[in-house]
mmCIF file of C-alpha atoms and ligand atoms in Angstrom:
data_model
loop_
_atom_site.group_PDB
_atom_site.id
_atom_site.type_symbol
_atom_site.label_atom_id
_atom_site.label_comp_id
_atom_site.label_asym_id
_atom_site.label_seq_id
_atom_site.Cartn_x
_atom_site.Cartn_y
_atom_site.Cartn_z
ATOM 1 C CA UNK I 1 93.439 79.722 28.383
ATOM 2 C CA UNK I 2 95.423 78.480 31.236
ATOM 3 C CA UNK I 3 98.669 80.217 31.785
ATOM 4 C CA UNK I 4 102.433 78.986 33.150
ATOM 5 C CA UNK I 5 103.143 81.465 36.024
ATOM 6 C CA UNK I 6 105.517 81.787 38.658
ATOM 7 C CA UNK I 7 103.801 83.662 41.728
ATOM 8 C CA UNK I 8 106.488 85.030 43.937
ATOM 9 C CA UNK I 9 105.150 86.089 47.089
ATOM 10 C CA UNK I 10 106.869 88.570 49.394
ATOM 11 C CA UNK I 11 107.727 88.658 53.070
ATOM 12 C CA UNK I 12 106.258 91.498 53.773
ATOM 13 C CA UNK I 13 102.623 90.658 52.138
ATOM 14 C CA UNK I 14 102.612 87.043 53.735
ATOM 15 C CA UNK I 15 103.873 87.679 57.208
ATOM 16 C CA UNK I 16 103.171 89.767 60.616
ATOM 17 C CA UNK I 17 106.287 91.950 60.411
ATOM 18 C CA UNK I 18 106.580 91.305 64.312
ATOM 19 C CA UNK I 19 108.841 88.624 64.894
ATOM 20 C CA UNK I 20 107.422 87.577 68.714
ATOM 21 C CA UNK I 21 104.258 86.861 66.537
ATOM 22 C CA UNK I 22 103.005 83.593 67.754
ATOM 23 C CA UNK I 23 102.804 80.863 64.933
ATOM 24 C CA UNK I 24 98.915 81.069 65.318
ATOM 25 C CA UNK I 25 98.941 84.525 63.678
ATOM 26 C CA UNK I 26 101.498 83.499 60.965
ATOM 27 C CA UNK I 27 99.125 80.521 60.156
ATOM 28 C CA UNK I 28 96.410 83.067 59.758
ATOM 29 C CA UNK I 29 98.633 85.431 57.412
ATOM 30 C CA UNK I 30 99.450 82.453 55.040
ATOM 31 C CA UNK I 31 95.408 81.310 55.390
ATOM 32 C CA UNK I 32 95.148 84.872 53.429
ATOM 33 C CA UNK I 33 97.650 84.933 51.188
ATOM 34 C CA UNK I 34 96.558 81.208 50.084
ATOM 35 C CA UNK I 35 93.088 82.484 49.678
ATOM 36 C CA UNK I 36 94.489 85.127 47.513
ATOM 37 C CA UNK I 37 95.935 82.367 45.571
ATOM 38 C CA UNK I 38 92.844 80.460 45.103
ATOM 39 C CA UNK I 39 90.791 82.301 42.385
ATOM 40 C CA UNK I 40 94.058 82.052 40.231
ATOM 41 C CA UNK I 41 94.509 78.362 40.672
ATOM 42 C CA UNK I 42 90.687 78.033 40.262
ATOM 43 C CA UNK I 43 91.264 79.122 36.610
ATOM 44 C CA UNK I 44 93.234 76.220 35.865
ATOM 45 C CA UNK I 45 96.444 77.846 35.201
ATOM 46 C CA UNK I 46 99.898 75.862 35.685
ATOM 47 C CA UNK I 47 101.009 77.650 39.039
ATOM 48 C CA UNK I 48 104.502 77.548 40.514
ATOM 49 C CA UNK I 49 104.965 79.502 44.063
ATOM 50 C CA UNK I 50 108.232 81.274 45.551
ATOM 51 C CA UNK I 51 108.053 83.191 48.451
ATOM 52 C CA UNK I 52 110.380 84.910 50.872
ATOM 53 C CA UNK I 53 111.873 83.760 54.261
ATOM 54 C CA UNK I 54 113.046 86.671 56.018
ATOM 55 C CA UNK I 55 111.396 87.103 58.999
ATOM 56 C CA UNK I 56 111.793 83.055 60.245
ATOM 57 C CA UNK I 57 115.165 83.058 58.713
ATOM 58 C CA UNK I 58 115.273 85.943 61.190
ATOM 59 C CA UNK I 59 114.128 83.689 64.026
ATOM 60 C CA UNK I 60 115.859 80.832 63.094
ATOM 61 C CA UNK I 61 118.930 82.756 63.323
ATOM 62 C CA UNK I 62 118.572 83.737 66.670
ATOM 63 C CA UNK I 63 117.879 80.703 68.076
ATOM 64 C CA UNK I 64 121.227 79.416 66.228
ATOM 65 C CA UNK I 65 122.684 82.650 68.742
ATOM 66 C CA UNK I 66 120.672 81.804 71.686
ATOM 67 C CA UNK I 67 121.382 77.692 71.879
ATOM 68 C CA UNK I 68 124.723 78.117 70.732
ATOM 69 C CA UNK I 69 126.246 77.054 74.627
ATOM 70 C CA UNK I 70 124.406 73.626 74.527
ATOM 71 C CA UNK I 71 124.339 73.063 70.556
ATOM 72 C CA UNK I 72 126.689 73.866 67.765
ATOM 73 C CA UNK I 73 124.398 76.727 65.465
ATOM 74 C CA UNK I 74 123.793 75.713 62.173
ATOM 75 C CA UNK I 75 125.076 77.391 59.236
ATOM 76 C CA UNK I 76 122.872 80.461 57.248
ATOM 77 C CA UNK I 77 122.540 77.933 54.594
ATOM 78 C CA UNK I 78 120.967 75.000 56.052
ATOM 79 C CA UNK I 79 118.799 77.369 57.635
ATOM 80 C CA UNK I 80 117.437 78.591 54.772
ATOM 81 C CA UNK I 81 116.916 75.211 53.927
ATOM 82 C CA UNK I 82 114.957 74.747 57.476
ATOM 83 C CA UNK I 83 113.051 77.524 56.293
ATOM 84 C CA UNK I 84 111.731 76.356 52.562
ATOM 85 C CA UNK I 85 110.626 73.274 54.510
ATOM 86 C CA UNK I 86 109.214 75.251 57.210
ATOM 87 C CA UNK I 87 106.678 77.235 55.203
ATOM 88 C CA UNK I 88 107.080 74.799 52.871
ATOM 89 C CA UNK I 89 104.743 72.458 54.892
ATOM 90 C CA UNK I 90 102.527 75.461 56.481
ATOM 91 C CA UNK I 91 101.498 76.432 52.976
ATOM 92 C CA UNK I 92 100.911 72.799 51.763
ATOM 93 C CA UNK I 93 98.870 72.313 54.284
ATOM 94 C CA UNK I 94 96.654 75.631 54.361
ATOM 95 C CA UNK I 95 96.295 75.522 50.379
ATOM 96 C CA UNK I 96 95.145 72.036 50.472
ATOM 97 C CA UNK I 97 92.349 72.623 52.726
ATOM 98 C CA UNK I 98 90.957 75.284 51.288
ATOM 99 C CA UNK I 99 91.704 73.688 47.485
ATOM 100 C CA UNK I 100 89.363 70.561 48.830
ATOM 101 C CA UNK I 101 86.931 73.311 50.220
ATOM 102 C CA UNK I 102 86.257 74.302 46.458
ATOM 103 C CA UNK I 103 86.233 70.400 45.307
ATOM 104 C CA UNK I 104 89.814 70.881 43.947
ATOM 105 C CA UNK I 105 91.745 68.192 44.023
ATOM 106 C CA UNK I 106 95.213 69.031 43.459
ATOM 107 C CA UNK I 107 98.512 68.052 45.123
ATOM 108 C CA UNK I 108 100.514 70.925 46.314
ATOM 109 C CA UNK I 109 104.710 69.811 46.605
ATOM 110 C CA UNK I 110 107.187 71.586 48.123
ATOM 111 C CA UNK I 111 111.021 71.097 46.570
ATOM 112 C CA UNK I 112 113.912 71.643 48.871
ATOM 113 C CA UNK I 113 115.998 74.034 46.023
ATOM 114 C CA UNK I 114 119.203 75.412 45.622
ATOM 115 C CA UNK I 115 120.719 77.338 43.148
ATOM 116 C CA UNK I 116 124.207 77.574 42.033
ATOM 117 C CA UNK I 117 126.190 81.003 42.152
ATOM 118 C CA UNK I 118 129.724 81.728 41.417
ATOM 119 C CA UNK I 119 132.440 81.817 44.141
ATOM 120 C CA UNK I 120 133.788 84.863 42.628
ATOM 121 C CA UNK I 121 130.335 86.758 42.617
ATOM 122 C CA UNK I 122 131.359 90.355 43.319
ATOM 123 C CA UNK I 123 128.630 90.565 46.093
ATOM 124 C CA UNK I 124 130.644 88.181 48.187
ATOM 125 C CA UNK I 125 133.514 91.197 48.049
ATOM 126 C CA UNK I 126 130.955 94.052 49.508
ATOM 127 C CA UNK I 127 128.351 91.789 51.531
ATOM 128 C CA UNK I 128 125.541 94.218 52.180
ATOM 129 C CA UNK I 129 122.419 92.033 52.584
ATOM 130 C CA UNK I 130 121.551 92.369 56.831
ATOM 131 C CA UNK I 131 120.273 89.063 58.097
ATOM 132 C CA UNK I 132 119.131 88.114 61.515
ATOM 133 C CA UNK I 133 118.914 90.150 64.677
ATOM 134 C CA UNK I 134 119.933 93.526 65.364
ATOM 135 C CA UNK I 135 123.117 93.269 67.685
ATOM 136 C CA UNK I 136 125.092 94.738 70.605
ATOM 137 C CA UNK I 137 128.709 95.880 70.577
ATOM 138 C CA UNK I 138 129.255 92.637 72.843
ATOM 139 C CA UNK I 139 127.002 90.640 70.360
ATOM 140 C CA UNK I 140 128.893 92.535 67.641
ATOM 141 C CA UNK I 141 132.440 91.118 68.770
ATOM 142 C CA UNK I 142 130.921 87.479 69.253
ATOM 143 C CA UNK I 143 129.777 87.504 65.515
ATOM 144 C CA UNK I 144 132.867 88.560 64.363
ATOM 145 C CA UNK I 145 134.769 85.519 66.099
ATOM 146 C CA UNK I 146 132.456 83.775 64.146
ATOM 147 C CA UNK I 147 133.714 84.991 60.748
ATOM 148 C CA UNK I 148 130.390 86.822 60.584
ATOM 149 C CA UNK I 149 130.753 90.601 58.759
ATOM 150 C CA UNK I 150 128.699 93.132 60.645
ATOM 151 C CA UNK I 151 127.958 96.660 59.850
ATOM 152 C CA UNK I 152 126.391 99.313 61.676
ATOM 153 C CA UNK I 153 123.206 99.698 60.063
ATOM 154 C CA UNK I 154 121.038 101.818 62.926
ATOM 155 C CA UNK I 155 121.410 103.565 66.213
ATOM 156 C CA UNK I 156 120.720 103.263 70.062
ATOM 157 C CA UNK I 157 121.814 99.889 71.878
ATOM 158 C CA UNK I 158 121.347 97.661 69.020
ATOM 159 C CA UNK I 159 123.014 99.605 66.011
ATOM 160 C CA UNK I 160 124.385 96.688 64.260
ATOM 161 C CA UNK I 161 123.303 93.801 61.929
ATOM 162 C CA UNK I 162 125.215 90.598 59.949
ATOM 163 C CA UNK I 163 125.367 91.205 56.420
ATOM 164 C CA UNK I 164 126.200 88.992 53.595
ATOM 165 C CA UNK I 165 126.229 88.608 50.434
ATOM 166 C CA UNK I 166 123.647 88.686 47.598
ATOM 167 C CA UNK I 167 125.243 86.816 45.014
ATOM 168 C CA UNK I 168 123.480 86.399 41.523
ATOM 169 C CA UNK I 169 121.563 82.883 41.240
ATOM 170 C CA UNK I 170 122.762 81.210 37.928
ATOM 171 C CA UNK I 171 121.575 77.227 37.598
ATOM 172 C CA UNK I 172 118.701 76.161 39.520
ATOM 173 C CA UNK I 173 119.879 72.591 40.891
ATOM 174 C CA UNK I 174 116.743 70.639 40.726
ATOM 175 C CA UNK I 175 115.619 72.278 37.448
ATOM 176 C CA UNK I 176 114.303 68.871 35.553
ATOM 177 C CA UNK I 177 112.711 67.732 38.332
ATOM 178 C CA UNK I 178 111.199 71.035 38.642
ATOM 179 C CA UNK I 179 109.753 71.217 35.370
ATOM 180 C CA UNK I 180 108.169 67.050 35.748
ATOM 181 C CA UNK I 181 106.389 68.841 38.827
ATOM 182 C CA UNK I 182 104.999 71.626 37.117
ATOM 183 C CA UNK I 183 104.135 70.163 33.907
ATOM 184 C CA UNK I 184 101.972 67.891 36.574
ATOM 185 C CA UNK I 185 99.171 68.798 38.099
ATOM 186 C CA UNK I 186 100.314 69.863 41.318
ATOM 187 C CA UNK I 187 100.700 73.115 42.440
ATOM 188 C CA UNK I 188 104.698 73.411 43.186
ATOM 189 C CA UNK I 189 106.115 75.267 45.914
ATOM 190 C CA UNK I 190 109.941 76.375 44.884
ATOM 191 C CA UNK I 191 113.060 78.372 45.960
ATOM 192 C CA UNK I 192 111.783 78.903 48.907
ATOM 193 C CA UNK I 193 113.874 81.999 50.875
ATOM 194 C CA UNK I 194 114.988 82.139 47.899
ATOM 195 C CA UNK I 195 117.370 79.246 47.266
ATOM 196 C CA UNK I 196 119.887 77.513 49.101
ATOM 197 C CA UNK I 197 123.370 79.043 47.526
ATOM 198 C CA UNK I 198 125.835 76.543 46.583
ATOM 199 C CA UNK I 199 129.130 77.184 45.137
ATOM 200 C CA UNK I 200 131.138 74.401 43.025
ATOM 201 C CA UNK I 201 134.894 73.946 44.148
ATOM 202 C CA UNK I 202 137.925 73.117 42.129
ATOM 203 C CA UNK I 203 136.434 69.264 42.055
ATOM 204 C CA UNK I 204 133.090 70.354 41.157
ATOM 205 C CA UNK I 205 131.612 69.205 44.213
ATOM 206 C CA UNK I 206 128.622 71.845 45.506
ATOM 207 C CA UNK I 207 129.191 73.454 48.877
ATOM 208 C CA UNK I 208 126.423 75.559 50.706
ATOM 209 C CA UNK I 209 127.567 79.397 51.454
ATOM 210 C CA UNK I 210 126.437 81.971 53.729
ATOM 211 C CA UNK I 211 124.611 83.948 51.331
ATOM 212 C CA UNK I 212 120.891 85.369 50.702
ATOM 213 C CA UNK I 213 119.624 85.254 46.881
ATOM 214 C CA UNK I 214 117.462 88.265 46.088
ATOM 215 C CA UNK I 215 113.758 86.978 46.072
ATOM 216 C CA UNK I 216 112.910 88.894 42.904
ATOM 217 C CA UNK I 217 116.010 87.530 40.926
ATOM 218 C CA UNK I 218 115.274 83.627 41.823
ATOM 219 C CA UNK I 219 111.687 84.637 41.175
ATOM 220 C CA UNK I 220 112.843 85.383 37.493
ATOM 221 C CA UNK I 221 115.386 82.512 37.266
ATOM 222 C CA UNK I 222 112.163 79.642 38.120
ATOM 223 C CA UNK I 223 110.178 81.245 35.281
ATOM 224 C CA UNK I 224 113.338 80.784 32.935
ATOM 225 C CA UNK I 225 113.436 77.146 34.246
ATOM 226 C CA UNK I 226 109.381 76.296 33.665
ATOM 227 C CA UNK I 227 109.245 78.441 30.871
ATOM 228 C CA UNK I 228 106.364 81.025 32.426
ATOM 229 C CA UNK I 229 104.634 83.330 30.010
ATOM 230 C CA UNK I 230 103.284 85.371 33.210
ATOM 231 C CA UNK I 231 105.830 86.385 36.267
ATOM 232 C CA UNK I 232 103.319 87.516 38.891
ATOM 233 C CA UNK I 233 105.148 89.610 41.857
ATOM 234 C CA UNK I 234 102.904 90.013 44.752
ATOM 235 C CA UNK I 235 104.298 92.786 47.301
ATOM 236 C CA UNK I 236 102.907 95.282 49.974
ATOM 237 C CA UNK I 237 102.597 98.018 47.525
ATOM 238 C CA UNK I 238 99.626 98.160 44.708
ATOM 239 C CA UNK I 239 101.927 99.651 42.333
ATOM 240 C CA UNK I 240 105.597 100.144 41.424
ATOM 241 C CA UNK I 241 105.212 104.136 41.410
ATOM 242 C CA UNK I 242 107.469 107.263 39.568
ATOM 243 C CA UNK I 243 108.447 109.307 41.919
ATOM 244 C CA UNK I 244 107.902 107.024 45.080
ATOM 245 C CA UNK I 245 106.944 108.591 48.407
ATOM 246 C CA UNK I 246 106.799 112.125 46.737
ATOM 247 C CA UNK I 247 103.521 114.507 46.758
ATOM 248 C CA UNK I 248 103.994 113.630 42.797
ATOM 249 C CA UNK I 249 104.194 109.803 43.162
ATOM 250 C CA UNK I 250 102.187 108.553 40.243
ATOM 251 C CA UNK I 251 101.344 104.729 40.474
ATOM 252 C CA UNK I 252 102.185 102.554 37.011
ATOM 253 C CA UNK I 253 99.573 100.769 35.327
ATOM 254 C CA UNK I 254 101.576 99.661 32.155
ATOM 255 C CA UNK I 255 105.092 99.808 31.295
ATOM 256 C CA UNK I 256 106.893 98.911 27.939
ATOM 257 C CA UNK I 257 110.271 97.085 28.148
ATOM 258 C CA UNK I 258 111.930 100.665 27.275
ATOM 259 C CA UNK I 259 110.084 102.839 29.465
ATOM 260 C CA UNK I 260 111.299 99.822 32.251
ATOM 261 C CA UNK I 261 114.763 100.539 31.616
ATOM 262 C CA UNK I 262 114.404 104.574 31.487
ATOM 263 C CA UNK I 263 112.817 104.471 35.094
ATOM 264 C CA UNK I 264 115.002 101.840 36.353
ATOM 265 C CA UNK I 265 118.227 104.507 35.191
ATOM 266 C CA UNK I 266 116.521 107.497 36.543
ATOM 267 C CA UNK I 267 116.105 106.000 39.900
ATOM 268 C CA UNK I 268 112.809 105.483 40.419
ATOM 269 C CA UNK I 269 112.675 102.428 42.248
ATOM 270 C CA UNK I 270 114.365 101.842 45.368
ATOM 271 C CA UNK I 271 117.624 99.556 45.918
ATOM 272 C CA UNK I 272 116.869 96.489 47.271
ATOM 273 C CA UNK I 273 113.031 96.750 47.232
ATOM 274 C CA UNK I 274 111.533 98.105 43.780
ATOM 275 C CA UNK I 275 114.335 97.973 42.070
ATOM 276 C CA UNK I 276 115.093 94.431 41.943
ATOM 277 C CA UNK I 277 111.532 93.693 41.279
ATOM 278 C CA UNK I 278 111.210 96.016 38.046
ATOM 279 C CA UNK I 279 114.949 94.501 37.121
ATOM 280 C CA UNK I 280 113.285 90.643 37.185
ATOM 281 C CA UNK I 281 110.357 92.239 34.857
ATOM 282 C CA UNK I 282 112.775 93.628 32.495
ATOM 283 C CA UNK I 283 115.242 90.353 32.211
ATOM 284 C CA UNK I 284 111.973 88.070 32.555
ATOM 285 C CA UNK I 285 110.950 90.237 29.331
ATOM 286 C CA UNK I 286 114.277 89.828 27.933
ATOM 287 C CA UNK I 287 114.529 86.018 28.146
ATOM 288 C CA UNK I 288 110.858 86.163 26.185
ATOM 289 C CA UNK I 289 108.259 85.759 28.885
ATOM 290 C CA UNK I 290 104.670 87.669 27.993
ATOM 291 C CA UNK I 291 103.966 89.673 30.791
ATOM 292 C CA UNK I 292 105.682 90.569 34.168
ATOM 293 C CA UNK I 293 103.009 92.052 36.787
ATOM 294 C CA UNK I 294 104.210 93.840 40.254
ATOM 295 C CA UNK I 295 100.930 93.968 42.575
ATOM 296 C CA UNK I 296 99.768 93.992 46.098
ATOM 297 C CA UNK I 297 98.404 90.313 47.362
ATOM 298 C CA UNK I 298 95.097 91.616 47.815
ATOM 299 C CA UNK I 299 94.743 92.428 43.949
ATOM 300 C CA UNK I 300 96.580 89.218 42.796
ATOM 301 C CA UNK I 301 93.301 88.045 40.430
ATOM 302 C CA UNK I 302 92.433 91.029 39.391
ATOM 303 C CA UNK I 303 96.197 91.963 38.713
ATOM 304 C CA UNK I 304 96.116 88.887 36.094
ATOM 305 C CA UNK I 305 93.199 90.109 34.941
ATOM 306 C CA UNK I 306 94.854 93.249 34.245
ATOM 307 C CA UNK I 307 92.688 95.733 36.218
ATOM 308 C CA UNK I 308 95.231 96.018 38.797
ATOM 309 C CA UNK I 309 98.536 96.663 39.288
ATOM 310 C CA UNK I 310 101.756 97.380 37.397
ATOM 311 C CA UNK I 311 101.924 95.383 33.911
ATOM 312 C CA UNK I 312 105.176 94.970 32.419
ATOM 313 C CA UNK I 313 104.953 93.969 28.638
ATOM 314 C CA UNK I 314 107.675 94.794 25.841
ATOM 315 C CA UNK I 315 105.972 96.829 24.025
HETATM 316 P P1 LIG K 401 108.811 92.023 49.556
HETATM 317 O O1 LIG K 401 108.999 91.338 50.686
HETATM 318 O O2 LIG K 401 107.487 92.004 48.386
HETATM 319 O O3 LIG K 401 110.214 92.165 48.339
HETATM 320 P P2 LIG K 401 110.053 94.913 49.506
HETATM 321 O O4 LIG K 401 109.993 95.278 50.893
HETATM 322 O O5 LIG K 401 111.375 94.039 48.998
HETATM 323 O O6 LIG K 401 109.109 93.551 49.564
HETATM 324 O O7 LIG K 401 109.471 95.243 48.696
HETATM 325 C C1 LIG K 401 108.392 96.297 48.820
HETATM 326 C C2 LIG K 401 108.644 98.375 48.909
HETATM 327 O O8 LIG K 401 108.824 98.384 47.646
HETATM 328 C C3 LIG K 401 107.342 98.705 49.330
HETATM 329 O O9 LIG K 401 106.532 98.251 50.519
HETATM 330 C C4 LIG K 401 107.578 100.066 48.989
HETATM 331 O O10 LIG K 401 107.929 100.593 49.784
HETATM 332 C C5 LIG K 401 109.313 100.076 48.752
HETATM 333 N N1 LIG K 401 109.461 101.056 47.484
HETATM 334 C C6 LIG K 401 110.241 101.875 46.889
HETATM 335 N N2 LIG K 401 110.913 101.804 45.826
HETATM 336 C C7 LIG K 401 109.118 102.198 45.265
HETATM 337 C C8 LIG K 401 108.453 102.796 44.146
HETATM 338 N N3 LIG K 401 108.962 103.416 43.346
HETATM 339 N N4 LIG K 401 107.190 102.284 43.853
HETATM 340 C C9 LIG K 401 106.677 101.457 44.727
HETATM 341 N N5 LIG K 401 107.379 100.457 45.877
HETATM 342 C C10 LIG K 401 108.704 101.566 45.823
HETATM 343 MG MG1 LIG K 402 112.095 92.289 48.533
#
């Protein structure tokens, strides 16, 4: 039976880590990622694809900084929107060509996507999500004159990085259009780069904010909007592990809602990487989803069939 599903692609799973990787390599990585999705699409599932944008938005921020003497730098929310379109068009081209080779005539379409976030989200008070390149002392001062918050993250001559808030996504602004596209034969790419964050002002008008929404959270909200029964989070590890990184690490193959909550409390999953994925799976099941899966991109089709990855169900 065809499933309604959200497939979330982690930035690390689909892109070369090196920010100087030439464009051809980026296309190559996307080719490989889309190939993994083909068997799933070929089975006739209704799919919305979402993806991270860490490396792309990082590069775009460098371009803003380096060109600031010539043209005014664009704010982060616009850079996120630009990467939605940039990656959307790349996936549209790559995936359409692959589908054609298999005789599948389905359109691939990208939706420029916004999430409402709360102006008083607590994360705005303690921003900690690093964005953009590592900075020198001098670059740090320049960034601060632009109103950016900068933290010391590492060591050496470039120890600093800009940090922004990662507020919770609330309302998906294009939800009706998304639902219509999802229910059409098209394959939809939505909430790329985790969605453009906007806030509402006193007058009820929307404004972009300089923040970054967590991909796993935005994937789960998408799943709610399209009433998905399956959520597939594809990353660069084969499973969620207990005691990860220790000699006693154990790969999880199936996890109940109750177990997932317990493992989260016990601190098995690192904050900022695996914990938000497991939290997203928990919320998806609480919301009424049937199955949430965390798996390696290479194992996508097997994971959907139940022979790979970590599978979360209510009981
Ligand atoms: P993505 O771009 O797909 O969101 P992340 O780097 O945020 O990728 O998350 C995947 C990473 O989570 C893995 O590469 C791994 O290093 C890390 N990780 C932290 N805790 C765990 C755990 N308990 N089990 C598996 N991976 C974990
Ligand atoms: Mg991540």
